[in-house]
Every structure is written in structure tokens, then in C-alpha cells.
């Protein structure tokens, strides 16, 4: 695939295939900066509960009983099918058994940053948390450089489930290996009070004191941060993954993203896991992002279509360190492209393209998905994996 300006048809390179795109918008593939792919298996489990209760009384116990390699592979396959169908070409995932997720991602042909997850209690695949650092090193050793589509990274669940020693040690591994480091942070008021009681500081100031903040650190949520903490983020160069639908469902709050953008902080969009959203549709997430900030902050001018689309494309790519490869349609970049059908009732009549994409488009408008120059969905049919088989595997696992 080639992107060049001002060429006549005769001067263009000869292509193996020509895609007729009249009536379509051609845009960069969407970048989902935070998911827990296998948690699609827990979709609908313990809905309508606050985060702390949802996690400790339902999700953590379910994970300890049921999550294994088969669970993670099956859940990841179904989740990736859902994302391709809604135009996501790059995903940044954080969960357990990351090798199983990485294999499925490569089979499906999706670009993926796959984070190994760590906590200070036994988690699936890591029964002894004293092995966290050893396993982090081994994971990066095994998966670094295996595929142009795959980037391994590291994830500490949160400062209330990871001690300062654990967070420092995992970040040290990431820093030595130039790998991305992620953590949930400042997601709820409960977390703010819990971390203040334990360590005498708010969550963001706490991780700053630990020396975790730099340009290779991504903080997920960052809802409960003040103006001074936004300045700290800007000074350190750390970025934020914004997941508004999950935050709304868990009644956690809405992050002050417009202030972060004003300070030049890199912000990307994420759906979070399907257990807390409950979908992985980044087109829908864009619409929510546009509207919820206008409503909460009573300012119709914030989160315009162009800025929101940037958060779902080039800024998301920048957040996870891939802005030189993806996120925009430019000569020399990887060909991650989606075609949106504009010949639908909700996309009619034509208008501002950014507003159409963000506030009118829906997942079924995604007709074709191209990742790294390979067509992975053509006319709404995924070519790399079978969604029906993926659904049946998940049904079979969950029926047990």
C-alpha cells in the first residue's frame, strides 16, 4: 500500500489488488490503549457494582478459580474479533498468561502491545509473587523481536495491589529493557483515600515519589488528580489512557482530560475490559468521550471531533510508543487502515468528517480493515479468525 500525493494514475505503482473505495472514508486504524482481552469471558459478571466491591468479591475470586491458558486464549480470540469488527487495528492489553494472548494476537494479525500483569498476591500463572521480577525478565526475553506486530510490555495492577517494592522492581526491569510500563492509577475516590492512608500521599504523588513516572510510563484512568498533579504528569512526560465508558459504568468519575491536553500530556483512548464496559468498540468510545466531557464540564466546545479522533489514532499510538510506525496515513508508516462506509442513513448527509466519524459512525460502518498491509477484514468478513468458532469456544469454557 502506498500513500503519495499528486500522482497520476499512470504513475502509481502496480498493485496486486485494487480496492474500490468510492463512498468510503479512509482513516488510520484505531488504537485501543487499554484492555484486558480475556475478560470478555466475564462480560456481564457482577454488573452494576462499584469497582472495589466488583473486584474483590467477584472478579478476583473468579480469576483465581477459572483463569488459565485456555481461558486467556479463547477470550483473547473473541475479543480481537470484536475489535477488528469495530475498526481497531492496534491493542494494548494487560492480563495474565500473556504468552497465550500474544500467540492469538499474532494468529489474528492484529498489532498488539501485550503486557504481563503483576500483583502482590497469587495471580493466574504466578502463584508465588516473589517470582515477579524473574518472570518479567523471562517474558521480555522470550517475546521481544518475534514479530513486527507484537511488542511485549509490563503492567502492575495498581498501587493498592502492588507494594512500592513490587512497583519499583517491575519498573526497573521495564526501564532496563526500554519497555512500556503501565498501571491503573487514581481510578476511584476509595483508591485515593486508601493510598493516602497507607503512604501519606495521593496515588499520583505516591508513584512519583517512587520514581515511576517517565515517558515510558502509561497511567490508566487518572480520574482523581488535581491541577498540581497534572503539572507533575506534564513535567515527567508520562501519558494517560482514558477509558470513559468503564469509568461511567463503575461510577468512578470522569478524568479532567481537557486540562491534560492543554498541558501537552499524551492521552489515548481505551475501552478497558469487556467485563467493565461491556464492549470493546472504540468507535462507540469516541462518541462517549466527545459527549460526556461536554456534559460533565458544561462546555460544548471541549472534545471536538478532531481531537477525539486523534486520541483514538495518532495520540494513542504515541502513548504506547508506536507513533513512528502507525496512527496516521503517511508515507513510510505501516499500512494500518480502515474503510468506513458513508452510504448509510446515520452517515447521511456528508458533513465535517471528524464529527461524522466521532459522533455519527458506528461499528457496522467499518467495512474493511487492513493491518500492516494485509486485509484482515473484507466487506465485514474477518479473514484471519472465525468469530463463530471464537464465540463457541468461550461459550464452552463458561458453561463449565
GROMACS .gro file of C-alpha atoms in nm:
model
  400
    1UNK     CA    1   0.000   0.000   0.000
    2UNK     CA    2   0.128   0.343  -0.090
    3UNK     CA    3   0.047   0.693   0.029
    4UNK     CA    4   0.169   0.958  -0.212
    5UNK     CA    5   0.039   1.297  -0.309
    6UNK     CA    6  -0.008   1.442  -0.653
    7UNK     CA    7   0.044   1.128  -0.857
    8UNK     CA    8  -0.150   1.046  -1.170
    9UNK     CA    9  -0.300   0.701  -1.202
   10UNK     CA   10  -0.037   0.606  -1.459
   11UNK     CA   11   0.247   0.699  -1.223
   12UNK     CA   12   0.126   0.489  -0.933
   13UNK     CA   13   0.294   0.158  -0.853
   14UNK     CA   14   0.130  -0.155  -0.989
   15UNK     CA   15  -0.071  -0.314  -0.708
   16UNK     CA   16  -0.169  -0.678  -0.666
   17UNK     CA   17  -0.518  -0.567  -0.572
   18UNK     CA   18  -0.728  -0.256  -0.615
   19UNK     CA   19  -0.988  -0.165  -0.353
   20UNK     CA   20  -1.272   0.044  -0.491
   21UNK     CA   21  -1.335   0.298  -0.215
   22UNK     CA   22  -1.590   0.538  -0.360
   23UNK     CA   23  -1.834   0.629  -0.084
   24UNK     CA   24  -1.590   0.534   0.192
   25UNK     CA   25  -1.380   0.734   0.436
   26UNK     CA   26  -1.023   0.605   0.456
   27UNK     CA   27  -0.874   0.666   0.801
   28UNK     CA   28  -0.594   0.529   1.021
   29UNK     CA   29  -0.676   0.213   1.214
   30UNK     CA   30  -0.796   0.275   1.568
   31UNK     CA   31  -0.564   0.223   1.866
   32UNK     CA   32  -0.716   0.078   2.183
   33UNK     CA   33  -0.468   0.174   2.456
   34UNK     CA   34  -0.609  -0.034   2.743
   35UNK     CA   35  -0.787  -0.367   2.757
   36UNK     CA   36  -0.796  -0.694   2.945
   37UNK     CA   37  -0.882  -0.914   2.647
   38UNK     CA   38  -0.959  -1.248   2.821
   39UNK     CA   39  -1.207  -1.074   3.050
   40UNK     CA   40  -1.454  -1.087   2.761
   41UNK     CA   41  -1.537  -1.424   2.923
   42UNK     CA   42  -1.657  -1.234   3.231
   43UNK     CA   43  -1.881  -1.000   3.033
   44UNK     CA   44  -2.195  -0.946   3.241
   45UNK     CA   45  -2.048  -1.092   3.560
   46UNK     CA   46  -2.143  -0.887   3.866
   47UNK     CA   47  -2.271  -0.584   3.678
   48UNK     CA   48  -2.378  -0.260   3.847
   49UNK     CA   49  -2.134  -0.263   4.137
   50UNK     CA   50  -1.866  -0.014   4.248
   51UNK     CA   51  -1.510  -0.101   4.148
   52UNK     CA   52  -1.370  -0.214   4.485
   53UNK     CA   53  -1.665  -0.445   4.557
   54UNK     CA   54  -1.674  -0.570   4.196
   55UNK     CA   55  -1.303  -0.657   4.202
   56UNK     CA   56  -1.256  -0.805   4.545
   57UNK     CA   57  -1.580  -1.001   4.583
   58UNK     CA   58  -1.637  -1.113   4.225
   59UNK     CA   59  -1.356  -1.064   3.971
   60UNK     CA   60  -1.051  -1.163   4.178
   61UNK     CA   61  -1.223  -1.482   4.309
   62UNK     CA   62  -1.341  -1.574   3.960
   63UNK     CA   63  -0.994  -1.521   3.817
   64UNK     CA   64  -0.831  -1.738   4.084
   65UNK     CA   65  -1.073  -2.024   4.007
   66UNK     CA   66  -1.109  -2.017   3.630
   67UNK     CA   67  -0.833  -1.827   3.452
   68UNK     CA   68  -0.578  -2.047   3.274
   69UNK     CA   69  -0.404  -2.058   2.935
   70UNK     CA   70  -0.709  -2.198   2.755
   71UNK     CA   71  -0.934  -1.932   2.911
   72UNK     CA   72  -0.699  -1.650   2.808
   73UNK     CA   73  -0.650  -1.776   2.453
   74UNK     CA   74  -1.024  -1.825   2.396
   75UNK     CA   75  -1.116  -1.489   2.549
   76UNK     CA   76  -0.845  -1.306   2.355
   77UNK     CA   77  -0.959  -1.460   2.025
   78UNK     CA   78  -1.319  -1.350   2.076
   79UNK     CA   79  -1.213  -1.004   2.197
   80UNK     CA   80  -0.988  -0.950   1.896
   81UNK     CA   81  -1.269  -1.047   1.659
   82UNK     CA   82  -1.493  -0.790   1.828
   83UNK     CA   83  -1.226  -0.523   1.795
   84UNK     CA   84  -1.148  -0.589   1.429
   85UNK     CA   85  -1.521  -0.569   1.351
   86UNK     CA   86  -1.523  -0.219   1.506
   87UNK     CA   87  -1.207  -0.089   1.338
   88UNK     CA   88  -0.936  -0.145   1.599
   89UNK     CA   89  -0.603  -0.236   1.440
   90UNK     CA   90  -0.378  -0.197   1.747
   91UNK     CA   91  -0.449  -0.306   2.102
   92UNK     CA   92  -0.256  -0.260   2.426
   93UNK     CA   93  -0.354  -0.544   2.659
   94UNK     CA   94  -0.272  -0.619   3.023
   95UNK     CA   95  -0.355  -0.955   3.177
   96UNK     CA   96  -0.227  -1.294   3.287
   97UNK     CA   97  -0.078  -1.570   3.067
   98UNK     CA   98   0.043  -1.300   2.826
   99UNK     CA   99   0.212  -1.559   2.605
  100UNK     CA  100  -0.125  -1.713   2.523
  101UNK     CA  101  -0.263  -1.371   2.435
  102UNK     CA  102   0.042  -1.286   2.223
  103UNK     CA  103   0.008  -1.607   2.020
  104UNK     CA  104  -0.358  -1.540   1.946
  105UNK     CA  105  -0.284  -1.178   1.851
  106UNK     CA  106  -0.020  -1.289   1.601
  107UNK     CA  107  -0.256  -1.552   1.454
  108UNK     CA  108  -0.529  -1.290   1.416
  109UNK     CA  109  -0.293  -1.044   1.250
  110UNK     CA  110  -0.368  -0.758   1.488
  111UNK     CA  111  -0.095  -0.524   1.610
  112UNK     CA  112  -0.058  -0.571   1.985
  113UNK     CA  113   0.132  -0.444   2.286
  114UNK     CA  114   0.086  -0.733   2.531
  115UNK     CA  115   0.165  -0.656   2.894
  116UNK     CA  116   0.240  -0.923   3.153
  117UNK     CA  117   0.037  -0.846   3.466
  118UNK     CA  118   0.171  -0.846   3.824
  119UNK     CA  119   0.029  -0.805   4.175
  120UNK     CA  120   0.128  -0.877   4.536
  121UNK     CA  121  -0.090  -1.183   4.575
  122UNK     CA  122  -0.104  -1.512   4.382
  123UNK     CA  123  -0.247  -1.448   4.035
  124UNK     CA  124  -0.314  -1.687   3.747
  125UNK     CA  125   0.018  -1.812   3.615
  126UNK     CA  126   0.219  -1.657   3.901
  127UNK     CA  127   0.136  -1.848   4.222
  128UNK     CA  128   0.439  -1.700   4.401
  129UNK     CA  129   0.467  -1.324   4.374
  130UNK     CA  130   0.832  -1.344   4.480
  131UNK     CA  131   0.898  -1.460   4.122
  132UNK     CA  132   0.755  -1.141   3.967
  133UNK     CA  133   1.089  -0.993   3.861
  134UNK     CA  134   1.227  -1.321   3.726
  135UNK     CA  135   0.911  -1.381   3.522
  136UNK     CA  136   0.910  -1.023   3.393
  137UNK     CA  137   1.264  -1.067   3.262
  138UNK     CA  138   1.184  -1.406   3.107
  139UNK     CA  139   0.871  -1.271   2.938
  140UNK     CA  140   1.059  -0.985   2.773
  141UNK     CA  141   1.342  -1.220   2.673
  142UNK     CA  142   1.103  -1.461   2.502
  143UNK     CA  143   0.873  -1.224   2.316
  144UNK     CA  144   1.089  -0.925   2.220
  145UNK     CA  145   1.161  -0.913   1.847
  146UNK     CA  146   0.949  -1.213   1.748
  147UNK     CA  147   0.711  -1.019   1.524
  148UNK     CA  148   0.674  -0.669   1.382
  149UNK     CA  149   0.315  -0.681   1.507
  150UNK     CA  150   0.399  -0.768   1.869
  151UNK     CA  151   0.552  -0.560   2.148
  152UNK     CA  152   0.588  -0.710   2.499
  153UNK     CA  153   0.547  -0.479   2.800
  154UNK     CA  154   0.487  -0.487   3.178
  155UNK     CA  155   0.187  -0.397   3.393
  156UNK     CA  156   0.150  -0.356   3.770
  157UNK     CA  157  -0.219  -0.377   3.857
  158UNK     CA  158  -0.243  -0.076   4.089
  159UNK     CA  159  -0.068   0.083   4.389
  160UNK     CA  160  -0.329  -0.072   4.621
  161UNK     CA  161  -0.250  -0.427   4.497
  162UNK     CA  162   0.125  -0.376   4.442
  163UNK     CA  163   0.371  -0.272   4.711
  164UNK     CA  164   0.622   0.005   4.649
  165UNK     CA  165   0.891  -0.264   4.620
  166UNK     CA  166   0.696  -0.453   4.354
  167UNK     CA  167   0.619  -0.142   4.151
  168UNK     CA  168   0.979  -0.023   4.167
  169UNK     CA  169   1.123  -0.362   4.074
  170UNK     CA  170   0.891  -0.415   3.774
  171UNK     CA  171   0.952  -0.059   3.655
  172UNK     CA  172   1.327  -0.117   3.690
  173UNK     CA  173   1.301  -0.417   3.459
  174UNK     CA  174   1.098  -0.212   3.210
  175UNK     CA  175   1.347   0.074   3.228
  176UNK     CA  176   1.648  -0.151   3.172
  177UNK     CA  177   1.479  -0.313   2.874
  178UNK     CA  178   1.326   0.008   2.731
  179UNK     CA  179   0.982  -0.148   2.766
  180UNK     CA  180   0.648   0.018   2.830
  181UNK     CA  181   0.527   0.018   3.194
  182UNK     CA  182   0.158   0.055   3.279
  183UNK     CA  183  -0.059   0.070   3.590
  184UNK     CA  184  -0.413   0.163   3.690
  185UNK     CA  185  -0.399   0.487   3.888
  186UNK     CA  186  -0.634   0.725   4.071
  187UNK     CA  187  -0.941   0.546   3.940
  188UNK     CA  188  -1.170   0.596   4.241
  189UNK     CA  189  -1.210   0.811   4.549
  190UNK     CA  190  -1.168   0.493   4.755
  191UNK     CA  191  -0.822   0.441   4.600
  192UNK     CA  192  -0.717   0.797   4.678
  193UNK     CA  193  -0.810   0.756   5.045
  194UNK     CA  194  -0.658   0.408   5.066
  195UNK     CA  195  -0.322   0.517   4.926
  196UNK     CA  196  -0.320   0.832   5.137
  197UNK     CA  197  -0.383   0.623   5.449
  198UNK     CA  198  -0.109   0.375   5.359
  199UNK     CA  199   0.161   0.605   5.226
  200UNK     CA  200   0.063   0.960   5.319
  201UNK     CA  201   0.020   1.076   4.960
  202UNK     CA  202  -0.230   1.065   4.675
  203UNK     CA  203  -0.181   0.784   4.420
  204UNK     CA  204  -0.010   1.003   4.161
  205UNK     CA  205   0.221   1.168   4.411
  206UNK     CA  206   0.293   0.824   4.556
  207UNK     CA  207   0.412   0.676   4.223
  208UNK     CA  208   0.604   0.995   4.153
  209UNK     CA  209   0.785   0.959   4.486
  210UNK     CA  210   0.869   0.602   4.382
  211UNK     CA  211   1.034   0.733   4.066
  212UNK     CA  212   0.797   0.552   3.831
  213UNK     CA  213   0.699   0.844   3.610
  214UNK     CA  214   0.878   0.893   3.279
  215UNK     CA  215   0.797   0.894   2.908
  216UNK     CA  216   0.766   0.512   2.905
  217UNK     CA  217   0.501   0.502   3.178
  218UNK     CA  218   0.130   0.492   3.094
  219UNK     CA  219  -0.124   0.560   3.369
  220UNK     CA  220  -0.471   0.419   3.313
  221UNK     CA  221  -0.771   0.630   3.422
  222UNK     CA  222  -0.617   0.918   3.627
  223UNK     CA  223  -0.961   1.040   3.725
  224UNK     CA  224  -0.890   1.176   4.070
  225UNK     CA  225  -0.595   1.408   4.004
  226UNK     CA  226  -0.564   1.777   4.086
  227UNK     CA  227  -0.406   2.061   3.889
  228UNK     CA  228  -0.068   2.021   4.060
  229UNK     CA  229  -0.063   1.651   3.971
  230UNK     CA  230  -0.143   1.735   3.609
  231UNK     CA  231   0.167   1.957   3.614
  232UNK     CA  232   0.370   1.665   3.752
  233UNK     CA  233   0.246   1.445   3.467
  234UNK     CA  234   0.341   1.709   3.213
  235UNK     CA  235   0.687   1.753   3.363
  236UNK     CA  236   0.760   1.379   3.377
  237UNK     CA  237   0.632   1.304   3.026
  238UNK     CA  238   0.402   1.020   3.132
  239UNK     CA  239   0.083   0.962   2.938
  240UNK     CA  240  -0.274   0.865   3.022
  241UNK     CA  241  -0.514   0.605   2.884
  242UNK     CA  242  -0.869   0.742   2.905
  243UNK     CA  243  -1.148   0.483   2.941
  244UNK     CA  244  -1.468   0.682   2.997
  245UNK     CA  245  -1.731   0.410   2.943
  246UNK     CA  246  -1.578   0.177   3.200
  247UNK     CA  247  -1.540   0.468   3.443
  248UNK     CA  248  -1.903   0.567   3.391
  249UNK     CA  249  -2.031   0.214   3.442
  250UNK     CA  250  -1.834   0.172   3.766
  251UNK     CA  251  -1.937   0.523   3.879
  252UNK     CA  252  -1.569   0.607   3.921
  253UNK     CA  253  -1.586   0.955   3.768
  254UNK     CA  254  -1.453   1.129   3.457
  255UNK     CA  255  -1.089   1.234   3.421
  256UNK     CA  256  -1.005   1.601   3.351
  257UNK     CA  257  -0.871   1.515   3.008
  258UNK     CA  258  -0.917   1.861   2.856
  259UNK     CA  259  -0.679   2.004   3.118
  260UNK     CA  260  -0.427   1.731   3.042
  261UNK     CA  261  -0.443   1.804   2.670
  262UNK     CA  262  -0.392   2.176   2.738
  263UNK     CA  263  -0.070   2.087   2.920
  264UNK     CA  264   0.053   1.873   2.631
  265UNK     CA  265   0.008   1.539   2.807
  266UNK     CA  266  -0.035   1.249   2.567
  267UNK     CA  267  -0.379   1.093   2.604
  268UNK     CA  268  -0.508   0.787   2.422
  269UNK     CA  269  -0.845   0.611   2.433
  270UNK     CA  270  -0.915   0.266   2.572
  271UNK     CA  271  -1.222   0.056   2.629
  272UNK     CA  272  -1.093  -0.128   2.937
  273UNK     CA  273  -1.205  -0.491   2.962
  274UNK     CA  274  -1.541  -0.619   2.843
  275UNK     CA  275  -1.630  -0.710   3.200
  276UNK     CA  276  -1.645  -0.344   3.299
  277UNK     CA  277  -1.752  -0.168   2.979
  278UNK     CA  278  -1.912  -0.410   2.846
  279UNK     CA  279  -1.788  -0.385   2.489
  280UNK     CA  280  -1.460  -0.328   2.304
  281UNK     CA  281  -1.596  -0.085   2.046
  282UNK     CA  282  -1.359   0.210   2.014
  283UNK     CA  283  -1.591   0.393   1.773
  284UNK     CA  284  -1.854   0.397   2.045
  285UNK     CA  285  -1.587   0.504   2.294
  286UNK     CA  286  -1.508   0.805   2.077
  287UNK     CA  287  -1.872   0.916   2.078
  288UNK     CA  288  -1.890   0.876   2.455
  289UNK     CA  289  -1.567   1.072   2.500
  290UNK     CA  290  -1.698   1.359   2.293
  291UNK     CA  291  -2.028   1.384   2.473
  292UNK     CA  292  -1.951   1.304   2.837
  293UNK     CA  293  -1.689   1.578   2.871
  294UNK     CA  294  -1.924   1.837   2.727
  295UNK     CA  295  -2.189   1.727   2.976
  296UNK     CA  296  -1.978   1.690   3.290
  297UNK     CA  297  -1.775   2.007   3.241
  298UNK     CA  298  -2.066   2.201   3.086
  299UNK     CA  299  -1.863   2.315   2.791
  300UNK     CA  300  -1.988   2.229   2.442
  301UNK     CA  301  -1.655   2.329   2.288
  302UNK     CA  302  -1.438   2.067   2.459
  303UNK     CA  303  -1.354   1.732   2.299
  304UNK     CA  304  -1.424   1.832   1.940
  305UNK     CA  305  -1.426   1.559   1.676
  306UNK     CA  306  -1.072   1.615   1.552
  307UNK     CA  307  -0.915   1.592   1.899
  308UNK     CA  308  -1.113   1.281   1.987
  309UNK     CA  309  -1.016   1.109   1.661
  310UNK     CA  310  -0.653   1.197   1.729
  311UNK     CA  311  -0.681   1.034   2.072
  312UNK     CA  312  -0.806   0.716   1.903
  313UNK     CA  313  -0.531   0.717   1.638
  314UNK     CA  314  -0.203   0.910   1.642
  315UNK     CA  315  -0.212   1.009   2.012
  316UNK     CA  316  -0.295   0.652   2.110
  317UNK     CA  317   0.000   0.536   1.902
  318UNK     CA  318   0.222   0.797   2.068
  319UNK     CA  319   0.105   0.684   2.413
  320UNK     CA  320   0.230   0.328   2.356
  321UNK     CA  321   0.546   0.429   2.169
  322UNK     CA  322   0.436   0.341   1.815
  323UNK     CA  323   0.375   0.687   1.666
  324UNK     CA  324   0.663   0.647   1.418
  325UNK     CA  325   0.500   0.334   1.275
  326UNK     CA  326   0.123   0.384   1.294
  327UNK     CA  327  -0.155   0.628   1.385
  328UNK     CA  328  -0.166   0.836   1.069
  329UNK     CA  329  -0.168   0.787   0.692
  330UNK     CA  330   0.183   0.897   0.597
  331UNK     CA  331   0.446   0.781   0.357
  332UNK     CA  332   0.681   0.535   0.529
  333UNK     CA  333   0.439   0.422   0.800
  334UNK     CA  334   0.290   0.077   0.837
  335UNK     CA  335  -0.036   0.032   0.648
  336UNK     CA  336  -0.293   0.010   0.930
  337UNK     CA  337  -0.608   0.142   0.761
  338UNK     CA  338  -0.985   0.113   0.793
  339UNK     CA  339  -1.257   0.196   0.543
  340UNK     CA  340  -1.579   0.346   0.679
  341UNK     CA  341  -1.893   0.321   0.467
  342UNK     CA  342  -2.056   0.664   0.444
  343UNK     CA  343  -2.354   0.536   0.241
  344UNK     CA  344  -2.563   0.460   0.548
  345UNK     CA  345  -2.857   0.652   0.695
  346UNK     CA  346  -2.670   0.772   1.001
  347UNK     CA  347  -2.373   0.892   0.790
  348UNK     CA  348  -2.600   1.091   0.556
  349UNK     CA  349  -2.575   1.374   0.453
  350UNK     CA  350  -2.199   1.442   0.427
  351UNK     CA  351  -2.052   1.700   0.662
  352UNK     CA  352  -1.748   1.764   0.881
  353UNK     CA  353  -1.560   1.432   0.852
  354UNK     CA  354  -1.427   1.440   1.208
  355UNK     CA  355  -1.773   1.493   1.354
  356UNK     CA  356  -1.914   1.222   1.127
  357UNK     CA  357  -1.658   0.968   1.241
  358UNK     CA  358  -1.681   1.053   1.611
  359UNK     CA  359  -2.049   1.134   1.659
  360UNK     CA  360  -2.234   0.953   1.379
  361UNK     CA  361  -2.036   0.643   1.278
  362UNK     CA  362  -2.097   0.304   1.435
  363UNK     CA  363  -1.908  -0.026   1.431
  364UNK     CA  364  -2.111  -0.177   1.143
  365UNK     CA  365  -1.992   0.110   0.922
  366UNK     CA  366  -1.642  -0.044   0.928
  367UNK     CA  367  -1.629  -0.236   0.600
  368UNK     CA  368  -1.261  -0.319   0.551
  369UNK     CA  369  -0.969  -0.346   0.794
  370UNK     CA  370  -0.608  -0.355   0.679
  371UNK     CA  371  -0.325  -0.422   0.926
  372UNK     CA  372   0.039  -0.399   0.819
  373UNK     CA  373  -0.076  -0.404   0.457
  374UNK     CA  374  -0.277  -0.725   0.497
  375UNK     CA  375  -0.655  -0.732   0.462
  376UNK     CA  376  -0.784  -0.887   0.786
  377UNK     CA  377  -1.149  -0.795   0.723
  378UNK     CA  378  -1.313  -0.756   0.385
  379UNK     CA  379  -1.678  -0.650   0.349
  380UNK     CA  380  -1.740  -0.725   0.721
  381UNK     CA  381  -1.589  -1.076   0.695
  382UNK     CA  382  -1.278  -1.138   0.907
  383UNK     CA  383  -1.018  -1.329   0.707
  384UNK     CA  384  -0.779  -1.437   0.984
  385UNK     CA  385  -1.003  -1.588   1.252
  386UNK     CA  386  -1.354  -1.729   1.269
  387UNK     CA  387  -1.576  -1.527   1.508
  388UNK     CA  388  -1.833  -1.810   1.525
  389UNK     CA  389  -1.571  -2.055   1.641
  390UNK     CA  390  -1.435  -1.799   1.888
  391UNK     CA  391  -1.783  -1.748   2.035
  392UNK     CA  392  -1.839  -2.122   2.065
  393UNK     CA  393  -1.509  -2.171   2.249
  394UNK     CA  394  -1.599  -1.905   2.502
  395UNK     CA  395  -1.950  -2.050   2.547
  396UNK     CA  396  -1.797  -2.394   2.606
  397UNK     CA  397  -1.548  -2.266   2.864
  398UNK     CA  398  -1.804  -2.059   3.052
  399UNK     CA  399  -2.063  -2.339   3.055
  400UNK     CA  400  -1.820  -2.530   3.278
   0.00000   0.00000   0.00000
